[in-house]
């Protein structure tokens, strides 16, 4: 049942991603017809994406350091922590090139998005395995702290409160 709900979420996310990709493809075609000024806006979007990726890496580093500090790991747990962090920091998926995607037919773009979803599922599976392995070496008190750092809902993350450290550990009741 839980696996079915997760698959439905993944498929729904894929459908949304494909819709967004179709819109992005249309915008890309419009920017190509719009002349040099529109191309500059597209380039600025790529710079923004790079800045966003860097910001996300910095935020992840900060959150991992905060978690590490709160857990107060002993020497024997440090190896497990280092393995956990290394697996979390594996190279993330690269976004497809918009120009390349715009050249594809709708079925081909959908196929590409489906392949990206499968890769995302593999990364999530590895992330889950890494989390389970690390979680197993924690004491019950450390597990409680770990659980508080990853509340059940993502509502706070979307509004930015989680990024600022507000409401950390509070369960808002919303789903990821």
Short mmCIF file of N, CA and C in Angstrom, two decimals:
data_model
loop_
_atom_site.label_atom_id
_atom_site.label_comp_id
_atom_site.label_asym_id
_atom_site.label_seq_id
_atom_site.Cartn_x
_atom_site.Cartn_y
_atom_site.Cartn_z
N UNK A 1 0.82 -1.19 0.00
CA UNK A 1 0.00 0.00 0.00
C UNK A 1 0.87 1.26 0.00
N UNK A 2 1.86 1.28 0.91
CA UNK A 2 2.76 2.42 0.98
C UNK A 2 3.55 2.57 -0.32
N UNK A 3 4.00 1.44 -0.88
CA UNK A 3 4.75 1.47 -2.13
C UNK A 3 3.86 2.01 -3.25
N UNK A 4 2.57 1.63 -3.23
CA UNK A 4 1.65 2.12 -4.26
C UNK A 4 1.48 3.63 -4.14
N UNK A 5 1.35 4.14 -2.91
CA UNK A 5 1.22 5.59 -2.72
C UNK A 5 2.47 6.31 -3.22
N UNK A 6 3.63 5.74 -2.92
CA UNK A 6 4.88 6.35 -3.39
C UNK A 6 4.95 6.35 -4.91
N UNK A 7 4.54 5.24 -5.52
CA UNK A 7 4.57 5.17 -6.98
C UNK A 7 3.60 6.18 -7.58
N UNK A 8 2.44 6.34 -6.95
CA UNK A 8 1.47 7.33 -7.44
C UNK A 8 2.07 8.72 -7.34
N UNK A 9 2.75 9.00 -6.22
CA UNK A 9 3.39 10.31 -6.07
C UNK A 9 4.45 10.53 -7.14
N UNK A 10 5.23 9.50 -7.38
CA UNK A 10 6.30 9.61 -8.39
C UNK A 10 5.70 9.84 -9.77
N UNK A 11 4.67 9.08 -10.10
CA UNK A 11 4.04 9.24 -11.40
C UNK A 11 3.37 10.60 -11.54
N UNK A 12 2.75 11.07 -10.46
CA UNK A 12 2.13 12.39 -10.49
C UNK A 12 3.20 13.47 -10.69
N UNK A 13 4.30 13.32 -9.96
CA UNK A 13 5.40 14.28 -10.12
C UNK A 13 5.93 14.25 -11.55
N UNK A 14 5.99 13.07 -12.13
CA UNK A 14 6.45 12.94 -13.50
C UNK A 14 5.51 13.63 -14.47
N UNK A 15 4.22 13.45 -14.25
CA UNK A 15 3.24 14.09 -15.13
C UNK A 15 3.36 15.61 -15.03
N UNK A 16 3.54 16.11 -13.81
CA UNK A 16 3.72 17.55 -13.62
C UNK A 16 5.01 18.00 -14.31
N UNK A 17 6.07 17.22 -14.13
CA UNK A 17 7.35 17.57 -14.76
C UNK A 17 7.22 17.61 -16.27
N UNK A 18 6.48 16.66 -16.82
CA UNK A 18 6.31 16.64 -18.28
C UNK A 18 5.51 17.85 -18.74
N UNK A 19 4.51 18.25 -17.96
CA UNK A 19 3.74 19.44 -18.31
C UNK A 19 4.62 20.67 -18.27
N UNK A 20 5.44 20.75 -17.23
CA UNK A 20 6.36 21.87 -17.11
C UNK A 20 7.35 21.87 -18.28
N UNK A 21 7.82 20.68 -18.61
CA UNK A 21 8.77 20.57 -19.73
C UNK A 21 8.13 21.02 -21.03
N UNK A 22 6.87 20.67 -21.22
CA UNK A 22 6.19 21.09 -22.43
C UNK A 22 6.08 22.61 -22.49
N UNK A 23 5.77 23.22 -21.33
CA UNK A 23 5.71 24.69 -21.26
C UNK A 23 7.08 25.29 -21.49
N UNK A 24 8.11 24.68 -20.90
CA UNK A 24 9.47 25.17 -21.07
C UNK A 24 9.90 25.07 -22.53
N UNK A 25 9.49 23.99 -23.19
CA UNK A 25 9.79 23.84 -24.61
C UNK A 25 9.14 24.93 -25.43
N UNK A 26 7.89 25.24 -25.10
CA UNK A 26 7.19 26.31 -25.81
C UNK A 26 7.87 27.65 -25.54
N UNK A 27 8.28 27.89 -24.30
CA UNK A 27 8.97 29.13 -23.99
C UNK A 27 10.31 29.21 -24.70
N UNK A 28 11.00 28.06 -24.79
CA UNK A 28 12.28 28.04 -25.47
C UNK A 28 12.11 28.40 -26.94
N UNK A 29 11.05 27.86 -27.56
CA UNK A 29 10.80 28.19 -28.96
C UNK A 29 10.46 29.66 -29.10
N UNK A 30 9.69 30.21 -28.15
CA UNK A 30 9.36 31.63 -28.21
C UNK A 30 10.61 32.47 -28.04
N UNK A 31 11.52 32.07 -27.17
CA UNK A 31 12.72 32.86 -26.95
C UNK A 31 13.61 32.83 -28.18
N UNK A 32 13.60 31.71 -28.90
CA UNK A 32 14.39 31.64 -30.12
C UNK A 32 13.82 32.56 -31.19
N UNK A 33 12.50 32.73 -31.19
CA UNK A 33 11.87 33.61 -32.18
C UNK A 33 11.93 35.06 -31.73
N UNK A 34 12.17 35.30 -30.44
CA UNK A 34 12.09 36.64 -29.90
C UNK A 34 13.34 37.48 -30.10
N UNK A 35 14.39 36.94 -30.63
CA UNK A 35 15.58 37.73 -30.89
C UNK A 35 16.59 37.68 -29.76
N UNK A 36 17.65 38.49 -29.86
CA UNK A 36 18.76 38.43 -28.92
C UNK A 36 18.37 38.74 -27.47
N UNK A 37 17.44 39.67 -27.26
CA UNK A 37 17.04 40.01 -25.90
C UNK A 37 16.44 38.82 -25.19
N UNK A 38 15.63 38.05 -25.86
CA UNK A 38 15.01 36.88 -25.26
C UNK A 38 16.05 35.81 -24.99
N UNK A 39 17.03 35.69 -25.85
CA UNK A 39 18.09 34.71 -25.62
C UNK A 39 18.88 35.07 -24.36
N UNK A 40 19.08 36.37 -24.13
CA UNK A 40 19.79 36.82 -22.94
C UNK A 40 19.01 36.42 -21.69
N UNK A 41 17.67 36.55 -21.72
CA UNK A 41 16.87 36.14 -20.58
C UNK A 41 17.03 34.65 -20.32
N UNK A 42 17.09 33.84 -21.37
CA UNK A 42 17.29 32.40 -21.21
C UNK A 42 18.64 32.12 -20.56
N UNK A 43 19.66 32.85 -20.99
CA UNK A 43 21.00 32.69 -20.41
C UNK A 43 20.98 33.07 -18.93
N UNK A 44 20.28 34.13 -18.59
CA UNK A 44 20.18 34.54 -17.19
C UNK A 44 19.51 33.44 -16.37
N UNK A 45 18.57 32.73 -16.96
CA UNK A 45 17.93 31.62 -16.26
C UNK A 45 18.92 30.53 -15.91
N UNK A 46 19.84 30.25 -16.81
CA UNK A 46 20.86 29.24 -16.54
C UNK A 46 21.78 29.69 -15.40
N UNK A 47 22.13 30.97 -15.37
CA UNK A 47 22.95 31.49 -14.29
C UNK A 47 22.20 31.38 -12.96
N UNK A 48 20.91 31.67 -13.01
CA UNK A 48 20.09 31.55 -11.80
C UNK A 48 20.07 30.11 -11.31
N UNK A 49 19.93 29.16 -12.22
CA UNK A 49 19.92 27.75 -11.84
C UNK A 49 21.24 27.35 -11.19
N UNK A 50 22.36 27.84 -11.72
CA UNK A 50 23.66 27.53 -11.14
C UNK A 50 23.76 28.13 -9.73
N UNK A 51 23.29 29.35 -9.58
CA UNK A 51 23.30 30.00 -8.26
C UNK A 51 22.42 29.22 -7.29
N UNK A 52 21.26 28.79 -7.76
CA UNK A 52 20.34 28.02 -6.92
C UNK A 52 20.98 26.71 -6.48
N UNK A 53 21.65 26.03 -7.39
CA UNK A 53 22.31 24.77 -7.06
C UNK A 53 23.39 24.99 -6.00
N UNK A 54 24.15 26.06 -6.13
CA UNK A 54 25.18 26.37 -5.15
C UNK A 54 24.55 26.68 -3.79
N UNK A 55 23.47 27.43 -3.81
CA UNK A 55 22.76 27.76 -2.57
C UNK A 55 22.26 26.48 -1.89
N UNK A 56 21.73 25.55 -2.67
CA UNK A 56 21.23 24.30 -2.11
C UNK A 56 22.36 23.48 -1.50
N UNK A 57 23.52 23.45 -2.15
CA UNK A 57 24.67 22.74 -1.59
C UNK A 57 25.10 23.36 -0.26
N UNK A 58 25.14 24.68 -0.21
CA UNK A 58 25.51 25.37 1.03
C UNK A 58 24.49 25.08 2.14
N UNK A 59 23.22 25.10 1.79
CA UNK A 59 22.18 24.83 2.77
C UNK A 59 22.29 23.39 3.29
N UNK A 60 22.56 22.44 2.40
CA UNK A 60 22.72 21.05 2.82
C UNK A 60 23.91 20.91 3.76
N UNK A 61 25.01 21.57 3.45
CA UNK A 61 26.19 21.51 4.30
C UNK A 61 25.88 22.05 5.68
N UNK A 62 25.17 23.18 5.74
CA UNK A 62 24.80 23.76 7.04
C UNK A 62 23.90 22.82 7.83
N UNK A 63 22.90 22.26 7.17
CA UNK A 63 21.96 21.37 7.87
C UNK A 63 22.66 20.11 8.36
N UNK A 64 23.56 19.57 7.56
CA UNK A 64 24.29 18.38 7.99
C UNK A 64 25.19 18.70 9.19
N UNK A 65 25.82 19.87 9.18
CA UNK A 65 26.66 20.25 10.31
C UNK A 65 25.82 20.43 11.57
N UNK A 66 24.66 21.06 11.43
CA UNK A 66 23.76 21.22 12.58
C UNK A 66 23.33 19.87 13.12
N UNK A 67 22.98 18.95 12.22
CA UNK A 67 22.57 17.62 12.65
C UNK A 67 23.72 16.92 13.36
N UNK A 68 24.91 16.99 12.79
CA UNK A 68 26.09 16.37 13.38
C UNK A 68 26.31 16.90 14.80
N UNK A 69 26.21 18.22 14.96
CA UNK A 69 26.43 18.82 16.27
C UNK A 69 25.38 18.37 17.29
N UNK A 70 24.12 18.30 16.86
CA UNK A 70 23.04 17.92 17.77
C UNK A 70 23.12 16.44 18.17
N UNK A 71 23.60 15.60 17.26
CA UNK A 71 23.65 14.17 17.56
C UNK A 71 24.74 13.82 18.57
N UNK A 72 25.77 14.64 18.66
CA UNK A 72 26.89 14.39 19.58
C UNK A 72 27.40 12.95 19.43
N UNK A 73 27.86 12.65 18.24
CA UNK A 73 28.32 11.30 17.91
C UNK A 73 29.57 10.92 18.68
N UNK A 74 29.67 9.64 19.00
CA UNK A 74 30.91 9.15 19.64
C UNK A 74 31.88 8.74 18.53
N UNK A 75 33.08 8.41 18.92
CA UNK A 75 34.13 8.10 17.94
C UNK A 75 33.75 6.95 17.02
N UNK A 76 33.09 5.94 17.56
CA UNK A 76 32.74 4.78 16.72
C UNK A 76 31.62 5.11 15.73
N UNK A 77 30.83 6.14 16.01
CA UNK A 77 29.75 6.53 15.11
C UNK A 77 30.22 7.46 13.99
N UNK A 78 31.38 8.08 14.17
CA UNK A 78 31.88 9.03 13.17
C UNK A 78 32.10 8.39 11.80
N UNK A 79 32.57 7.16 11.78
CA UNK A 79 32.78 6.47 10.50
C UNK A 79 31.46 6.29 9.78
N UNK A 80 30.44 5.88 10.52
CA UNK A 80 29.11 5.72 9.92
C UNK A 80 28.58 7.07 9.42
N UNK A 81 28.82 8.13 10.18
CA UNK A 81 28.41 9.48 9.77
C UNK A 81 29.10 9.88 8.46
N UNK A 82 30.41 9.67 8.40
CA UNK A 82 31.16 10.04 7.19
C UNK A 82 30.67 9.26 5.98
N UNK A 83 30.37 7.98 6.15
CA UNK A 83 29.82 7.19 5.05
C UNK A 83 28.46 7.71 4.63
N UNK A 84 27.64 8.05 5.61
CA UNK A 84 26.30 8.58 5.34
C UNK A 84 26.38 9.87 4.53
N UNK A 85 27.20 10.79 4.98
CA UNK A 85 27.33 12.08 4.30
C UNK A 85 27.89 11.89 2.89
N UNK A 86 28.86 11.00 2.74
CA UNK A 86 29.43 10.77 1.41
C UNK A 86 28.36 10.26 0.45
N UNK A 87 27.50 9.38 0.92
CA UNK A 87 26.45 8.86 0.04
C UNK A 87 25.40 9.91 -0.26
N UNK A 88 25.14 10.80 0.67
CA UNK A 88 24.17 11.88 0.42
C UNK A 88 24.71 12.86 -0.61
N UNK A 89 26.01 13.03 -0.62
CA UNK A 89 26.61 14.04 -1.51
C UNK A 89 27.02 13.50 -2.86
N UNK A 90 26.56 12.32 -3.21
CA UNK A 90 26.86 11.81 -4.54
C UNK A 90 26.33 12.79 -5.57
N UNK A 91 26.92 12.76 -6.73
CA UNK A 91 26.58 13.72 -7.78
C UNK A 91 25.08 13.68 -8.08
N UNK A 92 24.40 14.82 -7.94
CA UNK A 92 22.97 14.85 -8.24
C UNK A 92 22.72 14.79 -9.74
N UNK A 93 21.49 14.54 -10.08
CA UNK A 93 21.11 14.46 -11.49
C UNK A 93 21.30 15.83 -12.14
N UNK A 94 21.71 15.80 -13.37
CA UNK A 94 21.85 17.03 -14.14
C UNK A 94 20.54 17.32 -14.86
N UNK A 95 20.17 18.56 -14.88
CA UNK A 95 18.97 18.94 -15.62
C UNK A 95 19.25 18.79 -17.11
N UNK A 96 18.24 18.38 -17.85
CA UNK A 96 18.46 18.25 -19.29
C UNK A 96 18.63 19.63 -19.92
N UNK A 97 19.40 19.68 -20.97
CA UNK A 97 19.60 20.93 -21.70
C UNK A 97 18.28 21.32 -22.36
N UNK A 98 17.85 22.54 -22.12
CA UNK A 98 16.56 22.99 -22.66
C UNK A 98 16.54 22.96 -24.17
N UNK A 99 17.63 23.36 -24.78
CA UNK A 99 17.68 23.39 -26.25
C UNK A 99 17.54 21.97 -26.80
N UNK A 100 18.22 21.02 -26.17
CA UNK A 100 18.11 19.63 -26.62
C UNK A 100 16.70 19.11 -26.42
N UNK A 101 16.09 19.44 -25.29
CA UNK A 101 14.73 18.98 -25.02
C UNK A 101 13.73 19.58 -26.01
N UNK A 102 13.95 20.83 -26.39
CA UNK A 102 13.04 21.50 -27.32
C UNK A 102 13.06 20.83 -28.69
N UNK A 103 14.16 20.18 -29.03
CA UNK A 103 14.28 19.52 -30.33
C UNK A 103 13.54 18.18 -30.36
N UNK A 104 13.21 17.64 -29.19
CA UNK A 104 12.57 16.33 -29.12
C UNK A 104 11.07 16.44 -29.32
N UNK A 105 10.49 15.36 -29.81
CA UNK A 105 9.03 15.30 -29.92
C UNK A 105 8.46 15.12 -28.52
N UNK A 106 7.16 15.35 -28.37
CA UNK A 106 6.52 15.20 -27.07
C UNK A 106 6.72 13.79 -26.52
N UNK A 107 6.49 12.72 -27.30
CA UNK A 107 6.71 11.38 -26.74
C UNK A 107 8.16 11.16 -26.32
N UNK A 108 9.11 11.70 -27.08
CA UNK A 108 10.52 11.54 -26.72
C UNK A 108 10.86 12.30 -25.44
N UNK A 109 10.27 13.51 -25.29
CA UNK A 109 10.49 14.27 -24.05
C UNK A 109 9.90 13.51 -22.87
N UNK A 110 8.72 12.95 -23.06
CA UNK A 110 8.09 12.19 -21.98
C UNK A 110 8.94 10.98 -21.62
N UNK A 111 9.50 10.33 -22.63
CA UNK A 111 10.36 9.18 -22.37
C UNK A 111 11.61 9.60 -21.60
N UNK A 112 12.18 10.75 -21.95
CA UNK A 112 13.34 11.27 -21.25
C UNK A 112 13.00 11.57 -19.80
N UNK A 113 11.83 12.17 -19.58
CA UNK A 113 11.42 12.47 -18.21
C UNK A 113 11.18 11.20 -17.40
N UNK A 114 10.63 10.20 -18.03
CA UNK A 114 10.42 8.93 -17.35
C UNK A 114 11.76 8.31 -16.95
N UNK A 115 12.74 8.39 -17.83
CA UNK A 115 14.07 7.88 -17.51
C UNK A 115 14.68 8.66 -16.34
N UNK A 116 14.46 9.98 -16.32
CA UNK A 116 14.98 10.80 -15.22
C UNK A 116 14.29 10.42 -13.91
N UNK A 117 12.99 10.10 -13.98
CA UNK A 117 12.28 9.67 -12.78
C UNK A 117 12.83 8.36 -12.26
N UNK A 118 13.16 7.46 -13.15
CA UNK A 118 13.74 6.17 -12.73
C UNK A 118 15.09 6.39 -12.05
N UNK A 119 15.89 7.29 -12.59
CA UNK A 119 17.17 7.61 -11.97
C UNK A 119 16.95 8.25 -10.60
N UNK A 120 15.96 9.12 -10.50
CA UNK A 120 15.65 9.74 -9.21
C UNK A 120 15.22 8.68 -8.19
N UNK A 121 14.47 7.70 -8.64
CA UNK A 121 14.05 6.63 -7.74
C UNK A 121 15.27 5.83 -7.25
N UNK A 122 16.22 5.60 -8.14
CA UNK A 122 17.45 4.89 -7.74
C UNK A 122 18.21 5.69 -6.68
N UNK A 123 18.31 7.02 -6.89
CA UNK A 123 19.00 7.86 -5.92
C UNK A 123 18.27 7.85 -4.58
N UNK A 124 16.94 7.90 -4.62
CA UNK A 124 16.15 7.87 -3.39
C UNK A 124 16.33 6.54 -2.66
N UNK A 125 16.39 5.46 -3.41
CA UNK A 125 16.59 4.13 -2.81
C UNK A 125 17.94 4.07 -2.12
N UNK A 126 18.97 4.61 -2.76
CA UNK A 126 20.29 4.64 -2.15
C UNK A 126 20.31 5.54 -0.92
N UNK A 127 19.62 6.66 -1.00
CA UNK A 127 19.53 7.58 0.13
C UNK A 127 18.84 6.88 1.30
N UNK A 128 17.78 6.14 1.03
CA UNK A 128 17.08 5.39 2.08
C UNK A 128 18.01 4.36 2.71
N UNK A 129 18.74 3.62 1.89
CA UNK A 129 19.66 2.60 2.42
C UNK A 129 20.73 3.25 3.30
N UNK A 130 21.28 4.37 2.84
CA UNK A 130 22.30 5.07 3.62
C UNK A 130 21.72 5.55 4.95
N UNK A 131 20.50 6.06 4.91
CA UNK A 131 19.85 6.55 6.12
C UNK A 131 19.59 5.41 7.10
N UNK A 132 19.11 4.29 6.59
CA UNK A 132 18.85 3.13 7.46
C UNK A 132 20.14 2.63 8.12
N UNK A 133 21.22 2.57 7.34
CA UNK A 133 22.50 2.10 7.89
C UNK A 133 23.00 3.04 8.99
N UNK A 134 22.91 4.33 8.76
CA UNK A 134 23.37 5.29 9.75
C UNK A 134 22.45 5.28 10.97
N UNK A 135 21.16 5.27 10.73
CA UNK A 135 20.17 5.29 11.80
C UNK A 135 20.36 4.11 12.75
N UNK A 136 20.78 2.97 12.21
CA UNK A 136 20.95 1.75 13.01
C UNK A 136 22.07 1.89 14.05
N UNK A 137 23.05 2.75 13.81
CA UNK A 137 24.15 2.89 14.77
C UNK A 137 23.87 3.95 15.83
N UNK A 138 22.74 4.66 15.70
CA UNK A 138 22.41 5.70 16.66
C UNK A 138 21.73 5.11 17.89
N UNK A 139 21.94 5.76 19.02
CA UNK A 139 21.24 5.38 20.25
C UNK A 139 19.77 5.81 20.12
N UNK A 140 18.89 5.29 20.95
CA UNK A 140 17.49 5.72 20.89
C UNK A 140 17.33 7.24 21.04
N UNK A 141 18.12 7.85 21.92
CA UNK A 141 18.04 9.31 22.09
C UNK A 141 18.50 10.03 20.81
N UNK A 142 19.56 9.54 20.19
CA UNK A 142 20.03 10.14 18.94
C UNK A 142 19.02 9.94 17.82
N UNK A 143 18.36 8.79 17.80
CA UNK A 143 17.32 8.54 16.80
C UNK A 143 16.18 9.54 16.96
N UNK A 144 15.85 9.85 18.20
CA UNK A 144 14.79 10.83 18.46
C UNK A 144 15.21 12.19 17.90
N UNK A 145 16.44 12.59 18.14
CA UNK A 145 16.96 13.86 17.62
C UNK A 145 16.94 13.85 16.09
N UNK A 146 17.39 12.75 15.51
CA UNK A 146 17.40 12.61 14.05
C UNK A 146 15.99 12.77 13.50
N UNK A 147 15.02 12.10 14.13
CA UNK A 147 13.63 12.19 13.69
C UNK A 147 13.10 13.61 13.78
N UNK A 148 13.48 14.32 14.83
CA UNK A 148 13.02 15.71 14.99
C UNK A 148 13.60 16.63 13.93
N UNK A 149 14.75 16.30 13.41
CA UNK A 149 15.38 17.14 12.39
C UNK A 149 14.77 16.95 11.00
N UNK A 150 14.02 15.88 10.84
CA UNK A 150 13.38 15.59 9.56
C UNK A 150 11.89 15.37 9.81
N UNK A 151 11.15 16.46 10.03
CA UNK A 151 9.73 16.30 10.34
C UNK A 151 8.97 15.68 9.18
N UNK A 152 7.79 15.17 9.47
CA UNK A 152 7.00 14.44 8.48
C UNK A 152 6.57 15.32 7.32
N UNK A 153 6.38 16.60 7.52
CA UNK A 153 5.89 17.45 6.45
C UNK A 153 6.95 18.33 5.84
N UNK A 154 6.69 18.76 4.64
CA UNK A 154 7.60 19.68 3.96
C UNK A 154 7.05 21.09 3.91
N UNK A 155 5.89 21.31 4.47
CA UNK A 155 5.28 22.63 4.39
C UNK A 155 6.21 23.73 4.85
N UNK A 156 6.96 23.48 5.92
CA UNK A 156 7.87 24.49 6.44
C UNK A 156 9.00 24.77 5.47
N UNK A 157 9.44 23.76 4.75
CA UNK A 157 10.55 23.97 3.82
C UNK A 157 10.12 24.87 2.68
N UNK A 158 8.90 24.68 2.21
CA UNK A 158 8.43 25.49 1.09
C UNK A 158 8.29 26.95 1.48
N UNK A 159 7.90 27.20 2.70
CA UNK A 159 7.70 28.59 3.11
C UNK A 159 9.01 29.25 3.53
N UNK A 160 10.06 28.47 3.67
CA UNK A 160 11.35 29.04 4.02
C UNK A 160 11.65 28.99 5.50
N UNK A 161 10.67 28.67 6.34
CA UNK A 161 10.91 28.66 7.78
C UNK A 161 11.93 27.60 8.15
N UNK A 162 11.87 26.43 7.49
CA UNK A 162 12.80 25.36 7.81
C UNK A 162 14.23 25.79 7.50
N UNK A 163 14.40 26.54 6.41
CA UNK A 163 15.73 26.98 6.02
C UNK A 163 16.31 27.92 7.07
N UNK A 164 15.46 28.69 7.73
CA UNK A 164 15.94 29.63 8.74
C UNK A 164 16.04 28.99 10.11
N UNK A 165 15.67 27.70 10.21
CA UNK A 165 15.78 27.01 11.48
C UNK A 165 14.56 27.14 12.36
N UNK A 166 13.52 27.85 11.90
CA UNK A 166 12.31 27.98 12.69
C UNK A 166 11.52 26.68 12.61
N UNK A 167 10.77 26.39 13.59
CA UNK A 167 9.89 25.22 13.62
C UNK A 167 10.64 23.92 13.44
N UNK A 168 11.96 23.90 13.61
CA UNK A 168 12.72 22.67 13.41
C UNK A 168 12.23 21.62 14.39
N UNK A 169 11.94 20.47 13.86
CA UNK A 169 11.53 19.36 14.69
C UNK A 169 10.05 19.32 14.98
N UNK A 170 9.30 20.32 14.54
CA UNK A 170 7.86 20.30 14.77
C UNK A 170 7.19 19.60 13.59
N UNK A 171 6.26 18.75 13.89
CA UNK A 171 5.51 18.05 12.85
C UNK A 171 4.29 18.88 12.52
N UNK A 172 4.22 19.40 11.30
CA UNK A 172 3.11 20.22 10.89
C UNK A 172 1.94 19.40 10.38
N UNK A 173 2.13 18.11 10.26
CA UNK A 173 1.05 17.25 9.80
C UNK A 173 0.95 17.13 8.30
N UNK A 174 1.68 17.94 7.55
CA UNK A 174 1.62 17.83 6.09
C UNK A 174 2.56 16.74 5.62
N UNK A 175 2.34 16.26 4.43
CA UNK A 175 3.11 15.16 3.87
C UNK A 175 4.23 15.68 2.98
N UNK A 176 5.32 14.90 2.83
CA UNK A 176 6.42 15.32 1.96
C UNK A 176 6.03 15.33 0.51
#
